[in-house]
Amino acid sequence: MLVSGFNGFGQFRGGRKLQKFEDTIVESADNVSRDILLSCSWSCTAFAYDNNLYLKGFFAEKTNNCRKLTTTENIKSLALNDRFCLVLLNNGKLYKLNLSIDSVLEELKFTLDNQIAPQKRSIFGECKSKSSFSLEIAFVACGNNITVAISNNNVVFNGITQAYEFPQHMHTKELQCGFEHAVLLNTNGDIFTWGNGWRGQLGQAILGRHETPTIVDALAGLKIISIAAGGWHSAAISAFGDLYTWGFNSNGQLGLRVFKNSSSLIKEPSVYPLPQIIDLPECICSQSVDTDDSTVSCAPFKVLAGGRHTLIIKNCGALFACGWNAHSQLGLTSDRDYVDNLQYVLSISKHLMESKVYCGSWCTIIKNNS
């Protein structure tokens, strides 16, 4: 694994502060060839394979802490914040683990709202009872102040309470959470956001809070293929290869200038409520030279976001980054603690299915599964 960013609590093997993409492997997984699931907060890292769960970093008021647990079923996904870790099993059950040394996995019981009519009806038009549905969780994500779960029958839960129900023909493709907001991408390519939007992270024209999923009208009609939720910003990539960002731009995480120019003291806006299309830099790869379809082959297909930084991966394997870099989380050398335009970092494996990139709040991780 290649890791860059803050390591002050020993959440990765190595020194207190990692340099540019040091070759670092999480200790407990050194000899494991399986596909490893990862989730990172600013102070702790959770990783899992099969039915094994590991925590490493700061928890239970102790640094360089490490803990291992075993679950009854294989683990499907993880979501971690500063206080707890959510563990979704293959059987659709969701468990919460508080970040303490003696905590146990606690199964979460979800509350269905009987006032929200179910989408399925009998052949006579009568509503089927909610109790007739088997509730399994399919997606989970969390931030410091928001937890979202989506069931296999399209019910959206904020915490353990039902907040919304999508029509049965809509299917979730991806779910991400920032510190206080959620971003959902469905299989039709539409984006829905909800939560705290006072920093513009919901992509809505009016700043405020939305309790239930609301479509991002500014991107309606575009087919979105990838989304990301940073701390207080969001990003998306369209099927045409365009990058859109919106929200808080305190450290250039939107790929937009913080100051009008490097010598100016005049700041650009810090909050962009509506999605902004970002100019992509010229790619640095062999495909971008003397190739008729270089624009297509080097188009971005994946976007990721940390607390205050953003990464994109292009089809050619090139990785670009922008945003806060005080802890080298971008893997870039800079005389400032932020980079407010997308810059080339490195090229990951040409066999993109063999590599996976993760963003923690203050770090970036590249894992090669081969």
Tab-separated table of C-alpha atoms in Angstrom:
chain	number	residue	atom	x	y	z
A	1	MET	CA	0.000	0.000	0.000
A	2	LEU	CA	1.086	3.555	-0.705
A	3	VAL	CA	0.069	5.980	2.026
A	4	SER	CA	0.488	9.724	2.239
A	5	GLY	CA	-0.766	12.033	4.961
A	6	PHE	CA	-1.125	12.401	8.710
A	7	ASN	CA	0.196	9.546	10.838
A	8	GLY	CA	0.459	11.249	14.230
A	9	PHE	CA	-1.419	8.478	16.047
A	10	GLY	CA	0.215	5.448	14.462
A	11	GLN	CA	-2.758	4.622	12.257
A	12	PHE	CA	-0.243	3.497	9.619
A	13	ARG	CA	3.065	1.748	10.098
A	14	GLY	CA	6.021	4.135	9.959
A	15	GLY	CA	7.004	7.491	11.430
A	16	ARG	CA	4.809	10.162	12.929
A	17	LYS	CA	4.476	11.910	9.583
A	18	LEU	CA	4.732	10.034	6.311
A	19	GLN	CA	6.513	11.545	3.370
A	20	LYS	CA	5.292	11.551	-0.207
A	21	PHE	CA	3.626	8.184	-0.762
A	22	GLU	CA	5.967	6.148	1.373
A	23	ASP	CA	5.679	2.444	0.693
A	24	THR	CA	3.705	1.555	3.797
A	25	ILE	CA	1.655	-1.545	4.562
A	26	VAL	CA	-0.779	-1.842	7.433
A	27	GLU	CA	0.990	-4.216	9.806
A	28	SER	CA	-1.831	-6.663	10.441
A	29	ALA	CA	-2.422	-7.199	6.735
A	30	ASP	CA	1.152	-7.603	5.496
A	31	ASN	CA	0.723	-11.164	4.332
A	32	VAL	CA	-2.913	-11.015	3.296
A	33	SER	CA	-3.567	-11.265	-0.437
A	34	ARG	CA	-7.340	-10.898	-0.172
A	35	ASP	CA	-9.176	-7.748	-1.159
A	36	ILE	CA	-9.059	-5.501	1.910
A	37	LEU	CA	-11.778	-3.012	2.836
A	38	LEU	CA	-10.573	0.305	4.256
A	39	SER	CA	-12.095	3.317	5.970
A	40	CYS	CA	-10.190	6.205	7.559
A	41	SER	CA	-10.938	9.034	9.941
A	42	TRP	CA	-8.297	11.653	10.764
A	43	SER	CA	-7.054	9.668	13.754
A	44	CYS	CA	-7.891	6.015	13.136
A	45	THR	CA	-7.972	3.438	10.349
A	46	ALA	CA	-10.323	0.460	10.055
A	47	PHE	CA	-9.668	-2.371	7.641
A	48	ALA	CA	-11.239	-5.752	7.097
A	49	TYR	CA	-11.072	-8.913	5.041
A	50	ASP	CA	-13.455	-11.876	5.164
A	51	ASN	CA	-14.866	-11.741	8.718
A	52	ASN	CA	-11.840	-10.067	10.314
A	53	LEU	CA	-11.953	-6.436	11.470
A	54	TYR	CA	-8.947	-4.376	12.592
A	55	LEU	CA	-8.704	-0.929	14.172
A	56	LYS	CA	-5.435	0.990	14.341
A	57	GLY	CA	-4.580	4.464	15.594
A	58	PHE	CA	-6.054	6.650	18.326
A	59	PHE	CA	-8.967	5.273	20.316
A	60	ALA	CA	-9.715	4.495	23.964
A	61	GLU	CA	-7.580	7.560	24.773
A	62	LYS	CA	-4.455	5.809	23.537
A	63	THR	CA	-2.251	6.314	20.467
A	64	ASN	CA	-0.732	3.480	18.418
A	65	ASN	CA	-3.620	1.340	19.594
A	66	CYS	CA	-4.593	-1.811	17.726
A	67	ARG	CA	-7.590	-4.077	18.055
A	68	LYS	CA	-8.915	-7.129	16.199
A	69	LEU	CA	-12.475	-8.489	16.135
A	70	THR	CA	-14.171	-11.347	14.309
A	71	THR	CA	-17.693	-11.161	12.907
A	72	THR	CA	-20.166	-13.979	12.308
A	73	GLU	CA	-20.430	-13.251	8.573
A	74	ASN	CA	-18.050	-11.817	6.003
A	75	ILE	CA	-17.844	-8.029	5.995
A	76	LYS	CA	-19.325	-6.165	3.021
A	77	SER	CA	-18.338	-2.570	3.825
A	78	LEU	CA	-17.007	-0.248	6.531
A	79	ALA	CA	-17.698	3.340	7.542
A	80	LEU	CA	-15.606	5.091	10.185
A	81	ASN	CA	-15.738	8.442	11.970
A	82	ASP	CA	-14.043	9.833	15.094
A	83	ARG	CA	-16.362	8.030	17.519
A	84	PHE	CA	-17.437	4.701	16.038
A	85	CYS	CA	-17.115	2.244	13.164
A	86	LEU	CA	-20.074	0.872	11.200
A	87	VAL	CA	-19.690	-2.694	9.956
A	88	LEU	CA	-22.059	-3.997	7.270
A	89	LEU	CA	-22.134	-7.769	6.851
A	90	ASN	CA	-22.996	-9.740	3.729
A	91	ASN	CA	-26.291	-10.804	5.301
A	92	GLY	CA	-27.467	-7.175	5.362
A	93	LYS	CA	-27.099	-6.651	9.108
A	94	LEU	CA	-25.395	-3.485	10.297
A	95	TYR	CA	-23.327	-3.259	13.470
A	96	LYS	CA	-21.865	-0.329	15.377
A	97	LEU	CA	-18.559	-0.520	17.227
A	98	ASN	CA	-17.630	2.318	19.560
A	99	LEU	CA	-13.947	3.238	19.464
A	100	SER	CA	-13.012	1.885	22.871
A	101	ILE	CA	-10.872	-1.018	23.944
A	102	ASP	CA	-13.680	-3.151	25.404
A	103	SER	CA	-16.668	-2.248	23.203
A	104	VAL	CA	-18.601	-4.958	21.388
A	105	LEU	CA	-20.356	-5.041	18.044
A	106	GLU	CA	-23.894	-3.780	18.586
A	107	GLU	CA	-26.504	-4.628	15.962
A	108	LEU	CA	-28.502	-1.585	14.895
A	109	LYS	CA	-32.287	-1.925	14.868
A	110	PHE	CA	-33.974	0.365	12.359
A	111	THR	CA	-37.307	2.095	12.897
A	112	LEU	CA	-39.744	2.098	9.994
A	113	ASP	CA	-42.127	5.024	9.678
A	114	ASN	CA	-45.616	3.605	9.270
A	115	GLN	CA	-46.855	6.967	8.011
A	116	ILE	CA	-44.797	6.588	4.840
A	117	ALA	CA	-46.751	4.286	2.570
A	118	PRO	CA	-44.781	1.377	1.107
A	119	GLN	CA	-44.303	1.336	-2.648
A	120	LYS	CA	-45.449	-2.276	-3.123
A	121	ARG	CA	-49.181	-2.991	-3.362
A	122	SER	CA	-51.272	-6.090	-3.836
A	123	ILE	CA	-53.089	-6.871	-7.104
A	124	PHE	CA	-56.164	-5.253	-5.523
A	125	GLY	CA	-54.325	-1.994	-4.845
A	126	GLU	CA	-53.977	-2.512	-1.108
A	127	CYS	CA	-50.731	-1.496	0.568
A	128	LYS	CA	-48.661	-4.398	1.740
A	129	SER	CA	-47.677	-4.315	5.370
A	130	LYS	CA	-44.227	-2.991	6.156
A	131	SER	CA	-43.663	-6.085	8.257
A	132	SER	CA	-43.855	-8.226	5.105
A	133	PHE	CA	-40.576	-6.756	3.839
A	134	SER	CA	-37.269	-8.263	4.806
A	135	LEU	CA	-35.112	-5.354	5.861
A	136	GLU	CA	-31.517	-5.706	4.795
A	137	ILE	CA	-29.049	-2.824	4.613
A	138	ALA	CA	-27.331	-2.453	1.249
A	139	PHE	CA	-25.329	0.799	1.674
A	140	VAL	CA	-23.907	2.617	4.666
A	141	ALA	CA	-21.839	5.792	5.131
A	142	CYS	CA	-21.087	8.166	7.972
A	143	GLY	CA	-19.391	11.428	8.842
A	144	ASN	CA	-18.694	13.077	12.163
A	145	ASN	CA	-22.269	14.352	12.430
A	146	ILE	CA	-24.291	12.196	10.043
A	147	THR	CA	-24.999	8.486	9.598
A	148	VAL	CA	-26.926	7.144	6.608
A	149	ALA	CA	-28.055	3.627	5.730
A	150	ILE	CA	-30.091	2.464	2.726
A	151	SER	CA	-31.998	-0.801	2.737
A	152	ASN	CA	-32.432	-3.282	-0.085
A	153	ASN	CA	-35.967	-1.946	-0.659
A	154	ASN	CA	-34.860	1.706	-1.072
A	155	VAL	CA	-35.633	2.969	2.431
A	156	VAL	CA	-33.287	5.754	3.567
A	157	PHE	CA	-32.401	5.941	7.253
A	158	ASN	CA	-30.821	8.920	8.977
A	159	GLY	CA	-29.275	7.157	11.932
A	160	ILE	CA	-31.756	4.357	12.671
A	161	THR	CA	-34.875	6.383	11.829
A	162	GLN	CA	-36.542	6.236	8.444
A	163	ALA	CA	-36.285	9.568	6.638
A	164	TYR	CA	-37.323	8.775	3.076
A	165	GLU	CA	-38.272	6.022	0.662
A	166	PHE	CA	-37.220	6.054	-2.983
A	167	PRO	CA	-39.553	4.532	-5.606
A	168	GLN	CA	-38.879	0.861	-6.223
A	169	HIS	CA	-37.625	1.458	-9.769
A	170	MET	CA	-34.750	3.597	-8.460
A	171	HIS	CA	-31.583	1.840	-7.366
A	172	THR	CA	-28.636	3.234	-5.463
A	173	LYS	CA	-25.223	2.985	-7.083
A	174	GLU	CA	-23.049	4.888	-4.602
A	175	LEU	CA	-23.452	6.576	-1.212
A	176	GLN	CA	-20.962	8.981	0.374
A	177	CYS	CA	-20.992	11.145	3.504
A	178	GLY	CA	-19.069	14.280	4.415
A	179	PHE	CA	-18.840	15.709	7.914
A	180	GLU	CA	-22.489	16.776	7.902
A	181	HIS	CA	-24.022	15.847	4.537
A	182	ALA	CA	-24.791	12.853	2.330
A	183	VAL	CA	-24.471	12.421	-1.444
A	184	LEU	CA	-26.222	9.593	-3.290
A	185	LEU	CA	-25.832	8.492	-6.903
A	186	ASN	CA	-28.489	6.236	-8.428
A	187	THR	CA	-28.156	3.937	-11.414
A	188	ASN	CA	-29.884	6.507	-13.645
A	189	GLY	CA	-26.991	8.905	-13.062
A	190	ASP	CA	-28.929	11.344	-10.839
A	191	ILE	CA	-27.479	12.889	-7.661
A	192	PHE	CA	-29.415	13.422	-4.430
A	193	THR	CA	-28.058	15.303	-1.406
A	194	TRP	CA	-29.273	15.985	2.126
A	195	GLY	CA	-28.013	17.088	5.520
A	196	ASN	CA	-26.326	20.362	6.453
A	197	GLY	CA	-25.791	22.600	3.420
A	198	TRP	CA	-24.691	25.875	5.009
A	199	ARG	CA	-21.339	25.649	3.222
A	200	GLY	CA	-22.913	24.876	-0.151
A	201	GLN	CA	-22.064	21.174	-0.025
A	202	LEU	CA	-25.579	20.092	-1.097
A	203	GLY	CA	-25.352	21.743	-4.519
A	204	GLN	CA	-28.607	23.644	-3.975
A	205	ALA	CA	-29.109	27.311	-4.916
A	206	ILE	CA	-30.242	28.262	-1.410
A	207	LEU	CA	-27.995	27.497	1.543
A	208	GLY	CA	-29.686	25.540	4.308
A	209	ARG	CA	-30.470	22.118	5.672
A	210	HIS	CA	-32.413	19.356	3.916
A	211	GLU	CA	-33.759	16.502	6.029
A	212	THR	CA	-34.603	14.272	3.056
A	213	PRO	CA	-32.825	13.489	-0.239
A	214	THR	CA	-33.207	16.293	-2.800
A	215	ILE	CA	-32.094	16.025	-6.413
A	216	VAL	CA	-29.292	18.338	-7.530
A	217	ASP	CA	-31.197	20.213	-10.219
A	218	ALA	CA	-28.079	21.854	-11.663
A	219	LEU	CA	-26.834	18.423	-12.786
A	220	ALA	CA	-30.222	16.966	-13.741
A	221	GLY	CA	-30.148	15.560	-17.255
A	222	LEU	CA	-26.471	14.674	-17.036
A	223	LYS	CA	-25.483	11.077	-16.426
A	224	ILE	CA	-23.131	11.091	-13.463
A	225	ILE	CA	-20.781	8.118	-13.081
A	226	SER	CA	-18.876	8.955	-9.874
A	227	ILE	CA	-19.446	11.071	-6.769
A	228	ALA	CA	-17.471	12.144	-3.712
A	229	ALA	CA	-18.343	13.827	-0.423
A	230	GLY	CA	-15.527	15.681	1.305
A	231	GLY	CA	-15.739	17.345	4.682
A	232	TRP	CA	-17.782	20.321	3.490
A	233	HIS	CA	-17.596	19.903	-0.281
A	234	SER	CA	-18.812	17.528	-2.982
A	235	ALA	CA	-17.704	16.449	-6.437
A	236	ALA	CA	-18.998	14.479	-9.394
A	237	ILE	CA	-17.841	13.205	-12.790
A	238	SER	CA	-20.196	12.974	-15.747
A	239	ALA	CA	-20.256	10.344	-18.481
A	240	PHE	CA	-18.771	13.012	-20.773
A	241	GLY	CA	-15.664	13.170	-18.564
A	242	ASP	CA	-16.443	16.541	-16.979
A	243	LEU	CA	-15.569	17.240	-13.350
A	244	TYR	CA	-18.001	19.239	-11.201
A	245	THR	CA	-17.292	20.480	-7.675
A	246	TRP	CA	-19.278	22.540	-5.180
A	247	GLY	CA	-19.272	23.592	-1.532
A	248	PHE	CA	-16.491	24.983	0.667
A	249	ASN	CA	-13.229	25.998	-1.032
A	250	SER	CA	-11.181	27.078	1.986
A	251	ASN	CA	-8.063	25.232	0.798
A	252	GLY	CA	-8.637	24.929	-2.937
A	253	GLN	CA	-10.355	21.554	-2.589
A	254	LEU	CA	-12.778	22.471	-5.389
A	255	GLY	CA	-9.915	22.973	-7.827
A	256	LEU	CA	-10.705	26.694	-7.846
A	257	ARG	CA	-8.312	29.500	-6.934
A	258	VAL	CA	-8.311	30.674	-3.324
A	259	PHE	CA	-6.794	34.048	-4.304
A	260	LYS	CA	-7.207	35.849	-7.628
A	261	ASN	CA	-3.507	35.262	-8.281
A	262	SER	CA	-0.549	34.068	-6.243
A	263	SER	CA	0.581	37.590	-5.304
A	264	SER	CA	-2.884	39.011	-4.661
A	265	LEU	CA	-4.489	39.468	-1.258
A	266	ILE	CA	-7.957	39.503	-2.801
A	267	LYS	CA	-9.737	36.237	-2.054
A	268	GLU	CA	-12.097	34.457	-4.375
A	269	PRO	CA	-15.433	33.250	-2.911
A	270	SER	CA	-15.045	30.514	-0.296
A	271	VAL	CA	-18.481	28.951	-0.853
A	272	TYR	CA	-19.827	27.763	-4.210
A	273	PRO	CA	-23.400	26.505	-3.693
A	274	LEU	CA	-23.892	25.366	-7.295
A	275	PRO	CA	-21.747	22.829	-9.172
A	276	GLN	CA	-18.799	24.397	-10.984
A	277	ILE	CA	-17.246	22.723	-14.020
A	278	ILE	CA	-13.501	22.445	-13.483
A	279	ASP	CA	-10.860	22.832	-16.161
A	280	LEU	CA	-8.862	19.624	-16.247
A	281	PRO	CA	-5.091	19.832	-16.715
A	282	GLU	CA	-3.391	18.179	-19.636
A	283	CYS	CA	-2.656	14.576	-18.865
A	284	ILE	CA	0.909	13.354	-18.384
A	285	CYS	CA	0.944	9.895	-19.909
A	286	SER	CA	1.967	8.093	-23.075
A	287	GLN	CA	-1.614	8.019	-24.323
A	288	SER	CA	-1.818	11.807	-24.440
A	289	VAL	CA	0.849	12.052	-27.150
A	290	ASP	CA	-0.012	11.501	-30.822
A	291	THR	CA	-3.242	9.710	-29.995
A	292	ASP	CA	-6.460	10.638	-31.767
A	293	ASP	CA	-8.654	9.595	-28.856
A	294	SER	CA	-6.422	10.977	-26.084
A	295	THR	CA	-9.254	13.098	-24.701
A	296	VAL	CA	-11.420	10.013	-24.266
A	297	SER	CA	-8.696	7.670	-23.024
A	298	CYS	CA	-7.502	10.213	-20.451
A	299	ALA	CA	-10.943	11.247	-19.217
A	300	PRO	CA	-11.518	11.023	-15.447
A	301	PHE	CA	-13.695	8.131	-14.313
A	302	LYS	CA	-13.379	8.305	-10.519
A	303	VAL	CA	-13.416	11.153	-7.989
A	304	LEU	CA	-12.585	10.923	-4.273
A	305	ALA	CA	-12.539	13.442	-1.448
A	306	GLY	CA	-10.993	13.797	1.995
A	307	GLY	CA	-11.703	16.371	4.654
A	308	ARG	CA	-10.326	19.213	2.541
A	309	HIS	CA	-8.786	17.618	-0.532
A	310	THR	CA	-10.003	16.074	-3.788
A	311	LEU	CA	-8.522	13.452	-6.121
A	312	ILE	CA	-9.441	12.280	-9.598
A	313	ILE	CA	-8.291	9.152	-11.410
A	314	LYS	CA	-8.150	9.122	-15.199
A	315	ASN	CA	-8.697	6.133	-17.447
A	316	CYS	CA	-4.982	6.081	-18.232
A	317	GLY	CA	-4.170	5.617	-14.537
A	318	ALA	CA	-3.007	9.186	-13.858
A	319	LEU	CA	-3.860	10.561	-10.414
A	320	PHE	CA	-4.448	14.302	-9.916
A	321	ALA	CA	-5.078	16.109	-6.641
A	322	CYS	CA	-5.909	19.496	-5.150
A	323	GLY	CA	-6.745	20.969	-1.758
A	324	TRP	CA	-5.199	20.971	1.700
A	325	ASN	CA	-1.666	19.539	1.786
A	326	ALA	CA	-0.377	20.459	5.261
A	327	HIS	CA	0.241	16.774	6.058
A	328	SER	CA	1.294	15.768	2.509
A	329	GLN	CA	-2.086	14.131	1.994
A	330	LEU	CA	-1.905	15.028	-1.699
A	331	GLY	CA	1.459	13.347	-2.153
A	332	LEU	CA	2.748	16.641	-3.584
A	333	THR	CA	5.683	18.832	-2.627
A	334	SER	CA	4.491	22.403	-2.240
A	335	ASP	CA	5.761	25.548	-0.521
A	336	ARG	CA	2.187	26.225	0.598
A	337	ASP	CA	-0.072	24.064	2.735
A	338	TYR	CA	-2.685	23.962	-0.029
A	339	VAL	CA	-2.853	23.452	-3.810
A	340	ASP	CA	-5.787	25.224	-5.460
A	341	ASN	CA	-5.617	23.627	-8.896
A	342	LEU	CA	-5.496	19.990	-9.938
A	343	GLN	CA	-1.912	18.787	-10.190
A	344	TYR	CA	-0.451	15.505	-11.384
A	345	VAL	CA	0.661	13.216	-8.556
A	346	LEU	CA	1.591	9.867	-10.086
A	347	SER	CA	0.316	7.066	-12.287
A	348	ILE	CA	-1.131	4.026	-10.583
A	349	SER	CA	-1.346	0.524	-12.038
A	350	LYS	CA	-2.364	0.415	-15.696
A	351	HIS	CA	-4.614	-2.454	-14.687
A	352	LEU	CA	-6.982	-0.198	-12.793
A	353	MET	CA	-9.056	-3.056	-11.427
A	354	GLU	CA	-5.965	-4.142	-9.476
A	355	SER	CA	-5.715	-0.830	-7.608
A	356	LYS	CA	-8.055	0.996	-5.292
A	357	VAL	CA	-7.708	4.534	-3.939
A	358	TYR	CA	-9.109	5.699	-0.601
A	359	CYS	CA	-9.310	9.153	0.925
A	360	GLY	CA	-9.298	9.636	4.672
A	361	SER	CA	-9.888	13.022	6.238
A	362	TRP	CA	-6.152	13.810	6.268
A	363	CYS	CA	-4.641	11.049	4.134
A	364	THR	CA	-4.650	9.223	0.812
A	365	ILE	CA	-4.156	5.493	0.356
A	366	ILE	CA	-3.464	3.507	-2.805
A	367	LYS	CA	-3.815	-0.248	-2.507
A	368	ASN	CA	-2.723	-2.675	-5.197
A	369	ASN	CA	-4.774	-5.863	-5.018
A	370	SER	CA	-2.515	-7.860	-7.298
